């Protein structure tokens, strides 16, 4: 990946010159390059920052490319016709290229956590002292692997926080004191789990110990942010691993106590919960290869299938899903879809008859078929009846 790792002198970053790392401009989005070059030509410092740099160093395709710069938001606006400033407290520049947005943020310091910035966004204009230097901007980030900069001026990678060696060693490590950083913004604990599961990295000992100590703080975080992160744990097909870590460090017990109790009762590490999620993960990967996103209703239904199957009573779907509404405020649409999918098991457990086959025309029918296949596979049951439904749908259902 990179030829060698260097030692850092005090108050100076380690700089990996172009031959010492593997980031090539041909893997950087051309529009992100345009933003970097334009800012640089105007005399500003312009870096590719965050997850994009991490993913490029790992040879993965970044989801998005973010830019960090010394230019103030209105200076960024002046530099691009296609630029819009968003956010009141911390102003971010969005440089738009059609549908695509290159998020361009002025270097800042850790006077406020990201969580607070979002929650207090309506309070008023940003004070200048929130802006910072490349150094402060590196230190206010969450994990060392997310704190690297790619400098467009000389194509070097600038490392203030030891991110390069942690990528090499596959470690998620909080920047600074994890006890402080997680209390400052508890959502970071979920992000640690997301990155660890997604990248196959281990969470460093002190970072993990802090998560086990402060897991309850997750209840003080903004509910919409927590809900968003819960659903992001399913993306990339590593949800079994991610939810297992959530359960082990206690955060699942805080957020979804009913589910966590079910896992404890049904075998802990050997609970059927992990089978359901493992099959869902295979499905997520297949769908994302085809360019589709799995609906959150289906994800929620699979997550809660264990407690649902255990209860077996009428109305169990509503009862188990209510927990996700109460503590995560999941959107109504996801709740209704999840309940419908869970309850569809009864209808799809016997071959389609004249009266029952109308279900084929329900808008969630295909998701219901997929949901029931996931459950069947996890429970190692035959899919014969589901195949009959699929065949009938091929024949008639999709002609409607
Ligand atoms: P992904 O591939 O999921 O987009 P990412 O690392 O790009 O991962 P983002 O949520 O897009 O994550 O955030 C971009 C960057 O902003 C991160 O890499 C990190 O440096 C910083 N960041 C995001 N959230 C936080 C946070 N809660 N606390 C500190 N820094 C954060
Ligand atoms: Mg990102």
Coordinates of N, CA, C and O in Angstrom, one line a residue, residues 103-214:
X103 N -18.6 18.6 -1.1 CA -18.8 19.4 0.1 C -17.4 20.0 0.5 O -16.4 19.3 0.5
X104 N -17.4 21.3 0.6 CA -16.2 22.0 0.8 C -16.2 22.8 2.1 O -17.1 23.7 2.3
X105 N -15.4 22.4 3.1 CA -15.5 23.0 4.4 C -14.2 23.7 4.8 O -13.1 23.2 4.6
X106 N -14.4 24.9 5.4 CA -13.2 25.6 5.9 C -12.7 24.9 7.1 O -13.4 24.3 7.9
X107 N -11.3 24.8 7.2 CA -10.7 24.2 8.3 C -11.3 24.7 9.6 O -11.5 25.9 9.8
X108 N -11.6 23.8 10.6 CA -12.1 24.3 11.8 C -11.5 23.7 13.0 O -10.6 22.8 12.9
X109 N -11.9 24.1 14.2 CA -11.4 23.5 15.4 C -12.5 22.9 16.2 O -13.6 23.1 16.0
X110 N -12.0 22.2 17.3 CA -13.0 21.4 18.0 C -13.7 22.2 19.1 O -13.9 21.7 20.2
X111 N -14.1 23.5 18.8 CA -14.7 24.2 19.9 C -16.1 23.7 20.1 O -16.8 23.8 21.1
X112 N -16.7 23.1 19.0 CA -18.0 22.5 19.1 C -18.0 21.1 18.5 O -17.2 20.9 17.6
X113 N -18.8 20.2 19.0 CA -18.8 18.9 18.4 C -19.7 19.0 17.2 O -20.6 19.9 17.1
X114 N -19.6 18.0 16.3 CA -20.4 17.9 15.1 C -21.9 17.9 15.5 O -22.7 18.5 15.0
X115 N -22.1 17.1 16.6 CA -23.5 16.9 17.0 C -24.1 18.2 17.5 O -25.2 18.6 17.1
X116 N -23.4 19.0 18.2 CA -23.9 20.3 18.7 C -24.1 21.2 17.5 O -25.1 22.0 17.5
X117 N -23.2 21.2 16.6 CA -23.4 22.1 15.4 C -24.7 21.8 14.7 O -25.4 22.7 14.4
X118 N -25.0 20.5 14.6 CA -26.3 20.2 13.9 C -27.4 20.6 14.8 O -28.4 21.3 14.4
X119 N -27.4 20.3 16.1 CA -28.5 20.5 16.9 C -28.8 22.0 17.2 O -29.9 22.4 17.4
X120 N -27.7 22.8 17.2 CA -27.9 24.2 17.5 C -27.8 25.0 16.2 O -27.6 26.2 16.3
X121 N -28.1 24.4 15.1 CA -27.9 25.1 13.8 C -28.7 26.4 13.7 O -28.3 27.3 13.0
X122 N -29.8 26.4 14.5 CA -30.7 27.6 14.3 C -30.3 28.8 15.2 O -30.9 29.8 15.1
X123 N -29.3 28.6 16.0 CA -29.0 29.6 17.0 C -28.4 30.9 16.5 O -28.5 31.9 17.2
X124 N -27.8 30.9 15.4 CA -27.3 32.2 14.9 C -26.0 32.0 14.1 O -25.6 30.9 13.9
X125 N -25.5 33.1 13.7 CA -24.3 33.0 12.8 C -23.1 32.5 13.5 O -23.0 32.6 14.7
X126 N -22.2 31.9 12.7 CA -21.0 31.3 13.2 C -20.0 32.4 13.6 O -19.8 33.4 13.0
X127 N -19.4 32.1 14.8 CA -18.3 33.0 15.1 C -17.0 32.6 14.5 O -16.8 31.4 14.3
X128 N -16.2 33.6 14.2 CA -15.0 33.3 13.4 C -14.0 32.3 14.1 O -13.3 31.6 13.5
X129 N -14.1 32.3 15.5 CA -13.1 31.4 16.2 C -13.4 29.9 16.0 O -12.7 29.1 16.6
X130 N -14.5 29.6 15.3 CA -14.7 28.2 15.0 C -13.8 27.7 13.9 O -13.5 26.5 13.8
X131 N -13.4 28.6 13.1 CA -12.4 28.3 12.1 C -11.1 27.9 12.7 O -10.7 28.4 13.8
X132 N -10.3 27.1 11.9 CA -9.0 26.7 12.5 C -8.0 26.5 11.4 O -8.1 27.0 10.3
X133 N -7.0 25.7 11.7 CA -5.9 25.4 10.8 C -6.0 24.0 10.4 O -6.8 23.2 11.0
X134 N -5.2 23.6 9.4 CA -5.2 22.1 9.1 C -4.9 21.3 10.3 O -5.6 20.2 10.5
X135 N -4.1 21.7 11.2 CA -3.8 20.9 12.4 C -5.0 20.7 13.3 O -5.4 19.6 13.7
X136 N -5.7 21.9 13.6 CA -6.9 21.8 14.5 C -8.0 21.0 13.7 O -8.7 20.2 14.4
X137 N -8.0 21.1 12.4 CA -9.1 20.4 11.7 C -8.8 18.9 11.7 O -9.8 18.1 11.7
X138 N -7.5 18.5 11.7 CA -7.2 17.1 11.8 C -7.7 16.5 13.2 O -8.3 15.5 13.3
X139 N -7.3 17.3 14.2 CA -7.6 16.8 15.6 C -9.1 16.8 16.0 O -9.5 16.2 16.9
X140 N -9.9 17.6 15.3 CA -11.3 17.6 15.7 C -12.1 16.4 15.0 O -13.2 16.2 15.3
X141 N -11.4 15.7 14.2 CA -12.1 14.6 13.5 C -12.2 13.4 14.4 O -11.6 13.4 15.5
X142 N -13.0 12.4 14.0 CA -13.3 11.3 15.0 C -12.2 10.3 15.2 O -11.8 10.0 16.3
X143 N -11.8 9.7 14.1 CA -10.8 8.5 14.2 C -9.6 8.8 13.3 O -9.7 9.5 12.3
X144 N -8.5 8.2 13.8 CA -7.2 8.5 13.1 C -7.3 8.2 11.6 O -6.8 9.0 10.8
X145 N -8.0 7.1 11.3 CA -8.1 6.7 9.8 C -8.9 7.8 9.0 O -8.8 7.8 7.8
X146 N -9.7 8.6 9.7 CA -10.5 9.6 9.0 C -9.9 11.0 9.1 O -10.5 12.0 8.7
X147 N -8.6 11.0 9.6 CA -8.0 12.4 9.9 C -6.9 12.7 8.9 O -6.1 13.6 9.2
X148 N -6.8 12.0 7.7 CA -5.7 12.2 6.8 C -6.1 13.2 5.7 O -7.3 13.4 5.4
X149 N -5.1 14.0 5.2 CA -5.3 15.0 4.2 C -4.5 14.6 2.9 O -3.3 14.2 3.1
X150 N -5.1 14.8 1.8 CA -4.3 14.6 0.5 C -4.2 16.0 -0.1 O -5.2 16.7 -0.3
X151 N -3.0 16.5 -0.2 CA -2.7 17.9 -0.6 C -2.5 17.9 -2.1 O -1.7 17.3 -2.7
X152 N -3.4 18.8 -2.7 CA -3.4 18.8 -4.2 C -2.1 19.6 -4.7 O -1.8 19.4 -5.9
X153 N -1.5 20.3 -3.8 CA -0.3 21.1 -4.3 C 0.8 20.2 -4.7 O 1.4 20.4 -5.7
X154 N 1.1 19.2 -3.9 CA 2.3 18.4 -4.2 C 1.9 16.9 -4.2 O 2.8 16.0 -4.2
X155 N 0.6 16.6 -4.1 CA 0.1 15.2 -4.1 C 0.6 14.4 -2.9 O 0.7 13.1 -3.0
X156 N 0.9 15.0 -1.8 CA 1.4 14.3 -0.7 C 0.2 14.0 0.3 O -0.9 14.6 0.1
X157 N 0.4 13.0 1.2 CA -0.6 12.7 2.2 C -0.1 13.3 3.5 O 1.1 13.0 3.9
X158 N -0.9 14.1 4.2 CA -0.4 14.8 5.4 C -1.1 14.1 6.6 O -2.3 14.0 6.6
X159 N -0.3 13.7 7.6 CA -0.9 12.9 8.7 C -0.5 13.5 10.0 O 0.6 13.3 10.5
X160 N -1.5 14.1 10.6 CA -1.2 14.7 12.0 C -1.5 13.7 13.1 O -1.1 14.0 14.2
X161 N -2.3 12.7 12.8 CA -2.9 11.9 13.9 C -2.5 10.4 13.9 O -3.0 9.7 14.7
X162 N -1.5 10.1 13.0 CA -1.1 8.6 13.0 C -2.1 7.8 12.3 O -2.2 6.5 12.5
X163 N -2.9 8.4 11.3 CA -3.9 7.6 10.6 C -3.3 6.6 9.6 O -3.8 5.5 9.4
X164 N -2.1 6.9 9.1 CA -1.5 6.0 8.1 C -1.1 4.7 8.7 O -1.5 3.6 8.2
X165 N -0.5 4.7 9.9 CA -0.1 3.5 10.5 C -1.4 2.7 11.0 O -1.4 1.5 11.0
X166 N -2.4 3.4 11.4 CA -3.6 2.7 11.8 C -4.4 2.0 10.6 O -5.0 1.0 10.7
X167 N -4.3 2.7 9.4 CA -4.8 2.0 8.2 C -4.0 0.7 7.9 O -4.6 -0.3 7.7
X168 N -2.7 0.9 8.0 CA -1.8 -0.2 7.8 C -2.1 -1.4 8.8 O -2.2 -2.5 8.4
X169 N -2.3 -1.0 10.0 CA -2.5 -2.1 11.1 C -4.0 -2.4 11.2 O -4.4 -3.2 12.1
X170 N -4.9 -1.8 10.5 CA -6.3 -2.1 10.5 C -6.9 -1.8 11.9 O -7.5 -2.7 12.5
X171 N -6.7 -0.6 12.3 CA -7.2 -0.2 13.7 C -8.1 1.0 13.6 O -7.7 2.0 13.0
X172 N -9.2 1.0 14.3 CA -10.0 2.2 14.5 C -9.7 2.8 15.9 O -9.9 2.1 16.9
X173 N -9.1 4.0 15.9 CA -8.6 4.6 17.2 C -9.2 6.0 17.2 O -9.0 6.8 16.3
X174 N -9.8 6.3 18.4 CA -10.3 7.7 18.5 C -9.1 8.7 18.5 O -8.0 8.3 19.0
X175 N -9.3 9.8 18.0 CA -8.3 10.9 18.0 C -8.4 11.5 19.4 O -9.5 11.9 19.8
X176 N -7.3 11.7 20.1 CA -7.4 12.3 21.5 C -7.9 11.3 22.5 O -7.8 10.1 22.3
X177 N -8.5 11.8 23.6 CA -8.9 11.0 24.7 C -10.3 10.4 24.4 O -11.3 11.2 24.3
X178 N -10.4 9.1 24.2 CA -11.7 8.6 23.8 C -12.8 8.8 24.8 O -14.0 9.0 24.4
X179 N -12.5 8.9 26.1 CA -13.5 9.2 27.1 C -14.2 10.6 26.8 O -15.4 10.7 26.9
X180 N -13.3 11.5 26.5 CA -13.8 12.9 26.2 C -14.5 12.9 24.8 O -15.7 13.4 24.7
X181 N -13.9 12.3 23.9 CA -14.5 12.4 22.5 C -15.8 11.7 22.4 O -16.7 12.2 21.6
X182 N -16.1 10.6 23.1 CA -17.4 9.9 23.0 C -18.4 10.7 23.9 O -19.6 10.6 23.5
X183 N -18.0 11.3 24.9 CA -19.0 12.1 25.7 C -19.4 13.3 25.0 O -20.5 13.8 25.0
X184 N -18.4 13.9 24.3 CA -18.7 15.1 23.5 C -19.7 14.8 22.4 O -20.6 15.6 22.1
X185 N -19.6 13.7 21.7 CA -20.5 13.3 20.7 C -20.7 11.8 20.7 O -19.9 11.0 20.1
X186 N -21.7 11.3 21.4 CA -21.9 9.8 21.5 C -22.1 9.1 20.2 O -21.8 7.9 20.2
X187 N -22.6 9.8 19.2 CA -22.8 9.1 17.9 C -21.5 8.5 17.4 O -21.4 7.5 16.6
X188 N -20.4 9.1 17.8 CA -19.0 8.6 17.4 C -18.9 7.1 17.8 O -18.2 6.4 17.1
X189 N -19.5 6.7 18.9 CA -19.4 5.2 19.3 C -20.0 4.3 18.2 O -19.5 3.3 17.9
X190 N -21.1 4.8 17.6 CA -21.8 4.0 16.6 C -20.9 4.1 15.3 O -20.9 3.1 14.5
X191 N -20.3 5.2 15.1 CA -19.5 5.3 13.9 C -18.3 4.4 14.0 O -17.8 3.8 13.0
X192 N -17.7 4.3 15.2 CA -16.6 3.4 15.4 C -17.0 1.9 15.0 O -16.3 1.2 14.3
X193 N -18.2 1.6 15.4 CA -18.7 0.2 15.1 C -18.9 0.1 13.6 O -18.6 -0.9 13.0
X194 N -19.5 1.1 13.0 CA -19.8 1.1 11.6 C -18.5 0.9 10.8 O -18.4 0.0 9.9
X195 N -17.5 1.7 11.1 CA -16.2 1.6 10.3 C -15.5 0.3 10.6 O -15.0 -0.3 9.7
X196 N -15.5 -0.2 11.9 CA -14.9 -1.4 12.2 C -15.5 -2.6 11.4 O -14.8 -3.4 10.8
X197 N -16.9 -2.6 11.4 CA -17.5 -3.7 10.7 C -17.3 -3.6 9.2 O -17.0 -4.6 8.5
X198 N -17.4 -2.4 8.7 CA -17.4 -2.2 7.2 C -16.0 -2.4 6.7 O -15.8 -3.1 5.6
X199 N -15.0 -2.0 7.4 CA -13.6 -2.1 6.9 C -12.9 -3.3 7.4 O -11.8 -3.6 6.9
X200 N -13.5 -4.0 8.3 CA -12.8 -5.2 8.9 C -11.7 -4.8 9.8 O -10.7 -5.5 9.9
X201 N -11.8 -3.6 10.5 CA -10.7 -3.1 11.4 C -11.1 -3.5 12.8 O -12.3 -3.5 13.2
X202 N -10.1 -3.6 13.7 CA -10.3 -3.8 15.1 C -10.4 -2.5 15.8 O -9.7 -1.5 15.4
X203 N -11.3 -2.4 16.8 CA -11.4 -1.1 17.6 C -10.3 -1.2 18.6 O -10.2 -2.2 19.4
X204 N -9.5 -0.2 18.7 CA -8.3 -0.2 19.6 C -8.8 -0.3 21.0 O -9.9 0.2 21.4
X205 N -7.9 -0.8 21.9 CA -8.3 -1.2 23.3 C -8.9 0.0 24.1 O -10.0 -0.2 24.7
X206 N -8.2 1.1 24.1 CA -8.7 2.2 24.9 C -10.0 2.8 24.4 O -10.9 3.2 25.1
X207 N -10.1 2.8 23.0 CA -11.3 3.3 22.4 C -12.5 2.4 22.7 O -13.6 2.9 23.1
X208 N -12.3 1.1 22.7 CA -13.3 0.1 23.0 C -13.7 0.2 24.4 O -14.9 0.2 24.8
X209 N -12.7 0.3 25.3 CA -13.0 0.4 26.7 C -13.9 1.6 27.0 O -14.9 1.6 27.8
X210 N -13.6 2.8 26.3 CA -14.4 4.0 26.5 C -15.8 3.8 26.0 O -16.8 4.3 26.6
X211 N -16.0 3.0 25.0 CA -17.3 2.7 24.5 C -18.1 1.9 25.5 O -19.3 2.1 25.7
X212 N -17.4 0.9 26.1 CA -18.1 0.1 27.1 C -18.5 0.9 28.3 O -19.5 0.6 29.0
X213 N -17.7 1.9 28.6 CA -18.0 2.7 29.7 C -19.1 3.8 29.5 O -19.9 4.0 30.4
X214 N -19.1 4.3 28.3 CA -20.0 5.5 28.0 C -21.2 5.1 27.2 O -21.9 6.0 26.7

